[in-house]
Amino acid sequence: WNGGLAIHGGIIAALIFIIVFCKKKKINRNKLLDILVVGLILGQAIGRWGNFFNQEAYGSVTSMPWGMTGNVIEQEMLAQGHDAGSLVHPTFLYESLWCFALFAFLMVYSRKWKKVHGECLALYMILYGIERALVRHSVAAELDPMAGNQMLMEEIADTPCLTPLWTVQPHHTGEFWEP
């Protein structure tokens, strides 16, 4: 087995369960998702460190002092024609730091500025989507052109930043739109 474990399937399955659960129990879905999304981003921040231990999800070759290497990375760099000991961008670290910062922001936002249910969810989707686009398409783009299905998956993963646009307009009830 050479594959990896992506978070996309877990999030989609959880979202389907939450929608069904909230409908059945007559719970406000956006209120519950606002609470859960804060834990989700913290889990993503911690989970990115699995990429470090597995030596995966690293970026392009760099001369920056915080570049990283390892036996798996070195083998990949040699196979791509780079020098032995080439350092690569630790994209997992960039993503982890962004997720920790987003966690802190959402914690404060939810307590001080949140006006309607669904705001934290929308902010998570927008800001996490922006992070994915910035890290994956700038630092990691040089390393592997990610042809075919992988590139399509990356584009799909970046779309959450566009998804909440239909929820950002509160209705007269003070709630975000509920489908």
mmCIF file of N, CA, C and O in Angstrom, residues 79-149:
data_model
loop_
_atom_site.group_PDB
_atom_site.id
_atom_site.type_symbol
_atom_site.label_atom_id
_atom_site.label_comp_id
_atom_site.label_asym_id
_atom_site.label_seq_id
_atom_site.Cartn_x
_atom_site.Cartn_y
_atom_site.Cartn_z
ATOM 1 N N ALA A 79 16.092 11.221 -6.981
ATOM 2 C CA ALA A 79 15.342 10.693 -8.132
ATOM 3 C C ALA A 79 14.908 11.811 -9.072
ATOM 4 O O ALA A 79 14.752 11.600 -10.279
ATOM 5 N N GLN A 80 14.732 13.016 -8.543
ATOM 6 C CA GLN A 80 14.314 14.157 -9.364
ATOM 7 C C GLN A 80 15.502 14.974 -9.873
ATOM 8 O O GLN A 80 15.319 16.020 -10.486
ATOM 9 N N GLY A 81 16.730 14.493 -9.583
ATOM 10 C CA GLY A 81 17.915 15.166 -10.110
ATOM 11 C C GLY A 81 18.487 16.256 -9.231
ATOM 12 O O GLY A 81 19.366 17.006 -9.660
ATOM 13 N N HIS A 82 18.020 16.354 -7.999
ATOM 14 C CA HIS A 82 18.559 17.355 -7.072
ATOM 15 C C HIS A 82 19.760 16.773 -6.334
ATOM 16 O O HIS A 82 19.960 15.561 -6.290
ATOM 17 N N ASP A 83 20.545 17.628 -5.710
ATOM 18 C CA ASP A 83 21.714 17.197 -4.954
ATOM 19 C C ASP A 83 21.298 16.460 -3.689
ATOM 20 O O ASP A 83 20.249 16.742 -3.113
ATOM 21 N N ALA A 84 22.177 15.538 -3.247
ATOM 22 C CA ALA A 84 21.948 14.869 -1.970
ATOM 23 C C ALA A 84 21.990 15.930 -0.871
ATOM 24 O O ALA A 84 22.799 16.853 -0.915
ATOM 25 N N GLY A 85 21.115 15.830 0.090
ATOM 26 C CA GLY A 85 21.070 16.794 1.180
ATOM 27 C C GLY A 85 20.299 18.062 0.846
ATOM 28 O O GLY A 85 20.321 19.024 1.624
ATOM 29 N N SER A 86 19.619 18.086 -0.301
ATOM 30 C CA SER A 86 18.809 19.253 -0.648
ATOM 31 C C SER A 86 17.727 19.460 0.402
ATOM 32 O O SER A 86 17.084 18.507 0.848
ATOM 33 N N LEU A 87 17.550 20.696 0.794
ATOM 34 C CA LEU A 87 16.511 21.033 1.765
ATOM 35 C C LEU A 87 15.228 21.377 1.020
ATOM 36 O O LEU A 87 15.265 21.933 -0.075
ATOM 37 N N VAL A 88 14.097 21.059 1.631
ATOM 38 C CA VAL A 88 12.791 21.354 1.031
ATOM 39 C C VAL A 88 11.967 22.176 2.018
ATOM 40 O O VAL A 88 12.212 22.169 3.218
ATOM 41 N N HIS A 89 10.998 22.912 1.485
ATOM 42 C CA HIS A 89 10.096 23.686 2.336
ATOM 43 C C HIS A 89 9.262 22.733 3.190
ATOM 44 O O HIS A 89 8.674 21.779 2.670
ATOM 45 N N PRO A 90 9.167 22.979 4.491
ATOM 46 C CA PRO A 90 8.322 22.157 5.369
ATOM 47 C C PRO A 90 6.864 22.637 5.304
ATOM 48 O O PRO A 90 6.371 23.311 6.211
ATOM 49 N N THR A 91 6.192 22.298 4.227
ATOM 50 C CA THR A 91 4.825 22.806 4.048
ATOM 51 C C THR A 91 3.897 22.355 5.169
ATOM 52 O O THR A 91 2.959 23.066 5.514
ATOM 53 N N PHE A 92 4.167 21.188 5.748
ATOM 54 C CA PHE A 92 3.352 20.740 6.883
ATOM 55 C C PHE A 92 3.441 21.763 8.015
ATOM 56 O O PHE A 92 2.455 22.034 8.696
ATOM 57 N N LEU A 93 4.635 22.337 8.205
ATOM 58 C CA LEU A 93 4.824 23.326 9.266
ATOM 59 C C LEU A 93 4.058 24.607 8.960
ATOM 60 O O LEU A 93 3.389 25.166 9.833
ATOM 61 N N TYR A 94 4.124 25.052 7.715
ATOM 62 C CA TYR A 94 3.378 26.252 7.333
ATOM 63 C C TYR A 94 1.884 26.048 7.565
ATOM 64 O O TYR A 94 1.197 26.913 8.095
ATOM 65 N N GLU A 95 1.393 24.877 7.155
ATOM 66 C CA GLU A 95 -0.032 24.586 7.322
ATOM 67 C C GLU A 95 -0.396 24.446 8.798
ATOM 68 O O GLU A 95 -1.451 24.916 9.235
ATOM 69 N N SER A 96 0.464 23.806 9.568
ATOM 70 C CA SER A 96 0.196 23.626 10.993
ATOM 71 C C SER A 96 0.145 24.974 11.712
ATOM 72 O O SER A 96 -0.767 25.226 12.512
ATOM 73 N N LEU A 97 1.101 25.849 11.430
ATOM 74 C CA LEU A 97 1.118 27.166 12.067
ATOM 75 C C LEU A 97 -0.119 27.981 11.688
ATOM 76 O O LEU A 97 -0.716 28.653 12.532
ATOM 77 N N TRP A 98 -0.507 27.907 10.404
ATOM 78 C CA TRP A 98 -1.713 28.621 9.960
ATOM 79 C C TRP A 98 -2.939 28.082 10.707
ATOM 80 O O TRP A 98 -3.786 28.842 11.167
ATOM 81 N N CYS A 99 -3.018 26.749 10.816
ATOM 82 C CA CYS A 99 -4.172 26.142 11.490
ATOM 83 C C CYS A 99 -4.213 26.496 12.974
ATOM 84 O O CYS A 99 -5.290 26.743 13.530
ATOM 85 N N PHE A 100 -3.045 26.520 13.649
ATOM 86 C CA PHE A 100 -3.021 26.954 15.058
ATOM 87 C C PHE A 100 -3.480 28.404 15.175
ATOM 88 O O PHE A 100 -4.238 28.752 16.083
ATOM 89 N N ALA A 101 -3.013 29.257 14.271
ATOM 90 C CA ALA A 101 -3.427 30.665 14.288
ATOM 91 C C ALA A 101 -4.926 30.791 14.015
ATOM 92 O O ALA A 101 -5.624 31.579 14.665
ATOM 93 N N LEU A 102 -5.439 29.997 13.069
ATOM 94 C CA LEU A 102 -6.865 30.022 12.766
ATOM 95 C C LEU A 102 -7.679 29.514 13.951
ATOM 96 O O LEU A 102 -8.743 30.059 14.263
ATOM 97 N N PHE A 103 -7.173 28.513 14.644
ATOM 98 C CA PHE A 103 -7.823 28.015 15.852
ATOM 99 C C PHE A 103 -7.954 29.137 16.885
ATOM 100 O O PHE A 103 -9.038 29.382 17.427
ATOM 101 N N ALA A 104 -6.836 29.829 17.150
ATOM 102 C CA ALA A 104 -6.846 30.920 18.131
ATOM 103 C C ALA A 104 -7.811 32.023 17.690
ATOM 104 O O ALA A 104 -8.587 32.545 18.497
ATOM 105 N N PHE A 105 -7.772 32.364 16.408
ATOM 106 C CA PHE A 105 -8.664 33.398 15.887
ATOM 107 C C PHE A 105 -10.128 32.999 16.056
ATOM 108 O O PHE A 105 -10.950 33.802 16.508
ATOM 109 N N LEU A 106 -10.471 31.763 15.700
ATOM 110 C CA LEU A 106 -11.864 31.319 15.810
ATOM 111 C C LEU A 106 -12.333 31.258 17.260
ATOM 112 O O LEU A 106 -13.503 31.535 17.551
ATOM 113 N N MET A 107 -11.423 30.901 18.166
ATOM 114 C CA MET A 107 -11.785 30.890 19.591
ATOM 115 C C MET A 107 -12.173 32.301 20.044
ATOM 116 O O MET A 107 -13.197 32.489 20.705
ATOM 117 N N VAL A 108 -11.364 33.264 19.688
ATOM 118 C CA VAL A 108 -11.645 34.653 20.081
ATOM 119 C C VAL A 108 -12.875 35.171 19.343
ATOM 120 O O VAL A 108 -13.764 35.775 19.946
ATOM 121 N N TYR A 109 -12.929 34.928 18.041
ATOM 122 C CA TYR A 109 -14.041 35.426 17.227
ATOM 123 C C TYR A 109 -15.382 34.906 17.740
ATOM 124 O O TYR A 109 -16.350 35.652 17.848
ATOM 125 N N SER A 110 -15.425 33.608 18.042
ATOM 126 C CA SER A 110 -16.695 33.012 18.465
ATOM 127 C C SER A 110 -17.187 33.597 19.785
ATOM 128 O O SER A 110 -18.388 33.639 20.040
ATOM 129 N N ARG A 111 -16.279 34.077 20.611
ATOM 130 C CA ARG A 111 -16.668 34.631 21.908
ATOM 131 C C ARG A 111 -16.934 36.132 21.873
ATOM 132 O O ARG A 111 -17.743 36.628 22.652
ATOM 133 N N LYS A 112 -16.238 36.850 20.974
ATOM 134 C CA LYS A 112 -16.323 38.313 21.012
ATOM 135 C C LYS A 112 -17.133 38.934 19.879
ATOM 136 O O LYS A 112 -17.772 39.957 20.095
ATOM 137 N N TRP A 113 -17.067 38.373 18.670
ATOM 138 C CA TRP A 113 -17.629 39.072 17.527
ATOM 139 C C TRP A 113 -18.732 38.327 16.783
ATOM 140 O O TRP A 113 -19.418 38.919 15.968
ATOM 141 N N LYS A 114 -18.897 37.069 17.037
ATOM 142 C CA LYS A 114 -19.882 36.280 16.296
ATOM 143 C C LYS A 114 -21.286 36.840 16.519
ATOM 144 O O LYS A 114 -21.698 37.080 17.644
ATOM 145 N N LYS A 115 -21.998 37.052 15.413
ATOM 146 C CA LYS A 115 -23.356 37.616 15.488
ATOM 147 C C LYS A 115 -24.420 36.556 15.191
ATOM 148 O O LYS A 115 -25.479 36.560 15.800
ATOM 149 N N VAL A 116 -24.165 35.698 14.230
ATOM 150 C CA VAL A 116 -25.161 34.698 13.832
ATOM 151 C C VAL A 116 -24.489 33.330 13.683
ATOM 152 O O VAL A 116 -23.287 33.238 13.484
ATOM 153 N N HIS A 117 -25.297 32.297 13.806
ATOM 154 C CA HIS A 117 -24.783 30.937 13.653
ATOM 155 C C HIS A 117 -24.351 30.712 12.208
ATOM 156 O O HIS A 117 -25.051 31.070 11.275
ATOM 157 N N GLY A 118 -23.187 30.110 12.051
ATOM 158 C CA GLY A 118 -22.649 29.819 10.731
ATOM 159 C C GLY A 118 -21.443 30.667 10.387
ATOM 160 O O GLY A 118 -20.722 30.370 9.449
ATOM 161 N N GLU A 119 -21.207 31.711 11.153
ATOM 162 C CA GLU A 119 -20.085 32.601 10.869
ATOM 163 C C GLU A 119 -18.741 31.898 11.019
ATOM 164 O O GLU A 119 -17.856 32.059 10.179
ATOM 165 N N CYS A 120 -18.561 31.158 12.098
ATOM 166 C CA CYS A 120 -17.279 30.475 12.324
ATOM 167 C C CYS A 120 -17.033 29.428 11.236
ATOM 168 O O CYS A 120 -15.911 29.275 10.756
ATOM 169 N N LEU A 121 -18.075 28.722 10.852
ATOM 170 C CA LEU A 121 -17.955 27.743 9.771
ATOM 171 C C LEU A 121 -17.526 28.426 8.480
ATOM 172 O O LEU A 121 -16.608 27.973 7.796
ATOM 173 N N ALA A 122 -18.178 29.541 8.148
ATOM 174 C CA ALA A 122 -17.838 30.264 6.925
ATOM 175 C C ALA A 122 -16.406 30.785 6.975
ATOM 176 O O ALA A 122 -15.657 30.665 5.995
ATOM 177 N N LEU A 123 -16.003 31.336 8.110
ATOM 178 C CA LEU A 123 -14.628 31.836 8.252
ATOM 179 C C LEU A 123 -13.616 30.710 8.129
ATOM 180 O O LEU A 123 -12.566 30.865 7.495
ATOM 181 N N TYR A 124 -13.903 29.566 8.758
ATOM 182 C CA TYR A 124 -13.019 28.407 8.637
ATOM 183 C C TYR A 124 -12.846 28.019 7.176
ATOM 184 O O TYR A 124 -11.733 27.825 6.695
ATOM 185 N N MET A 125 -13.951 27.902 6.469
ATOM 186 C CA MET A 125 -13.883 27.456 5.075
ATOM 187 C C MET A 125 -13.126 28.455 4.205
ATOM 188 O O MET A 125 -12.318 28.060 3.364
ATOM 189 N N ILE A 126 -13.361 29.723 4.416
ATOM 190 C CA ILE A 126 -12.683 30.743 3.618
ATOM 191 C C ILE A 126 -11.183 30.761 3.943
ATOM 192 O O ILE A 126 -10.342 30.661 3.041
ATOM 193 N N LEU A 127 -10.854 30.866 5.220
ATOM 194 C CA LEU A 127 -9.450 31.028 5.606
ATOM 195 C C LEU A 127 -8.638 29.758 5.411
ATOM 196 O O LEU A 127 -7.469 29.814 5.017
ATOM 197 N N TYR A 128 -9.229 28.597 5.649
ATOM 198 C CA TYR A 128 -8.508 27.348 5.399
ATOM 199 C C TYR A 128 -8.317 27.142 3.897
ATOM 200 O O TYR A 128 -7.258 26.702 3.448
ATOM 201 N N GLY A 129 -9.317 27.472 3.115
ATOM 202 C CA GLY A 129 -9.191 27.363 1.660
ATOM 203 C C GLY A 129 -8.108 28.267 1.107
ATOM 204 O O GLY A 129 -7.344 27.885 0.219
ATOM 205 N N ILE A 130 -8.013 29.478 1.650
ATOM 206 C CA ILE A 130 -6.959 30.403 1.224
ATOM 207 C C ILE A 130 -5.586 29.828 1.576
ATOM 208 O O ILE A 130 -4.661 29.855 0.774
ATOM 209 N N GLU A 131 -5.472 29.289 2.789
ATOM 210 C CA GLU A 131 -4.196 28.686 3.200
ATOM 211 C C GLU A 131 -3.798 27.555 2.271
ATOM 212 O O GLU A 131 -2.654 27.468 1.841
ATOM 213 N N ARG A 132 -4.744 26.687 1.953
ATOM 214 C CA ARG A 132 -4.442 25.565 1.055
ATOM 215 C C ARG A 132 -3.957 26.070 -0.298
ATOM 216 O O ARG A 132 -2.986 25.561 -0.845
ATOM 217 N N ALA A 133 -4.626 27.076 -0.807
ATOM 218 C CA ALA A 133 -4.243 27.614 -2.110
ATOM 219 C C ALA A 133 -2.853 28.244 -2.048
ATOM 220 O O ALA A 133 -2.028 28.020 -2.944
ATOM 221 N N LEU A 134 -2.573 29.005 -1.014
ATOM 222 C CA LEU A 134 -1.275 29.665 -0.902
ATOM 223 C C LEU A 134 -0.136 28.661 -0.768
ATOM 224 O O LEU A 134 0.868 28.748 -1.474
ATOM 225 N N VAL A 135 -0.269 27.723 0.144
ATOM 226 C CA VAL A 135 0.818 26.783 0.403
ATOM 227 C C VAL A 135 0.976 25.793 -0.745
ATOM 228 O O VAL A 135 2.072 25.598 -1.263
ATOM 229 N N ARG A 136 -0.095 25.191 -1.169
ATOM 230 C CA ARG A 136 -0.001 24.148 -2.187
ATOM 231 C C ARG A 136 0.372 24.688 -3.558
ATOM 232 O O ARG A 136 1.029 24.008 -4.323
ATOM 233 N N HIS A 137 -0.052 25.881 -3.876
ATOM 234 C CA HIS A 137 0.185 26.385 -5.234
ATOM 235 C C HIS A 137 1.378 27.321 -5.336
ATOM 236 O O HIS A 137 1.707 27.754 -6.421
ATOM 237 N N SER A 138 2.014 27.622 -4.227
ATOM 238 C CA SER A 138 3.218 28.447 -4.323
ATOM 239 C C SER A 138 4.435 27.626 -3.951
ATOM 240 O O SER A 138 5.273 27.318 -4.797
ATOM 241 N N VAL A 139 4.520 27.208 -2.711
ATOM 242 C CA VAL A 139 5.696 26.498 -2.233
ATOM 243 C C VAL A 139 5.784 25.085 -2.782
ATOM 244 O O VAL A 139 6.851 24.627 -3.170
ATOM 245 N N ALA A 140 4.667 24.382 -2.873
ATOM 246 C CA ALA A 140 4.706 22.979 -3.273
ATOM 247 C C ALA A 140 4.583 22.789 -4.774
ATOM 248 O O ALA A 140 4.849 21.706 -5.276
ATOM 249 N N ALA A 141 4.231 23.800 -5.512
ATOM 250 C CA ALA A 141 3.957 23.633 -6.939
ATOM 251 C C ALA A 141 5.188 23.228 -7.744
ATOM 252 O O ALA A 141 5.083 22.456 -8.685
ATOM 253 N N GLU A 142 6.357 23.730 -7.368
ATOM 254 C CA GLU A 142 7.570 23.421 -8.128
ATOM 255 C C GLU A 142 7.978 21.969 -8.021
ATOM 256 O O GLU A 142 8.546 21.410 -8.940
ATOM 257 N N LEU A 143 7.741 21.358 -6.874
ATOM 258 C CA LEU A 143 8.266 20.040 -6.595
ATOM 259 C C LEU A 143 7.758 18.984 -7.546
ATOM 260 O O LEU A 143 8.500 18.218 -8.105
ATOM 261 N N ASP A 144 6.468 18.945 -7.715
ATOM 262 C CA ASP A 144 5.861 17.915 -8.545
ATOM 263 C C ASP A 144 4.661 18.552 -9.222
ATOM 264 O O ASP A 144 3.789 19.089 -8.562
ATOM 265 N N PRO A 145 4.623 18.512 -10.522
ATOM 266 C CA PRO A 145 3.500 19.166 -11.193
ATOM 267 C C PRO A 145 2.144 18.551 -10.867
ATOM 268 O O PRO A 145 1.116 19.086 -11.228
ATOM 269 N N MET A 146 2.118 17.442 -10.140
ATOM 270 C CA MET A 146 0.875 16.787 -9.718
ATOM 271 C C MET A 146 -0.101 16.618 -10.884
ATOM 272 O O MET A 146 -1.203 17.161 -10.857
ATOM 273 N N ALA A 147 0.317 15.913 -11.852
ATOM 274 C CA ALA A 147 -0.508 15.733 -13.039
ATOM 275 C C ALA A 147 -1.752 14.904 -12.736
ATOM 276 O O ALA A 147 -1.804 14.158 -11.773
ATOM 277 N N GLY A 148 -2.741 15.087 -13.562
ATOM 278 C CA GLY A 148 -3.929 14.230 -13.550
ATOM 279 C C GLY A 148 -4.785 14.363 -12.320
ATOM 280 O O GLY A 148 -5.106 15.448 -11.874
ATOM 281 N N ASN A 149 -5.160 13.216 -11.762
ATOM 282 C CA ASN A 149 -6.137 13.172 -10.680
ATOM 283 C C ASN A 149 -5.681 13.910 -9.425
ATOM 284 O O ASN A 149 -6.493 14.493 -8.733
#
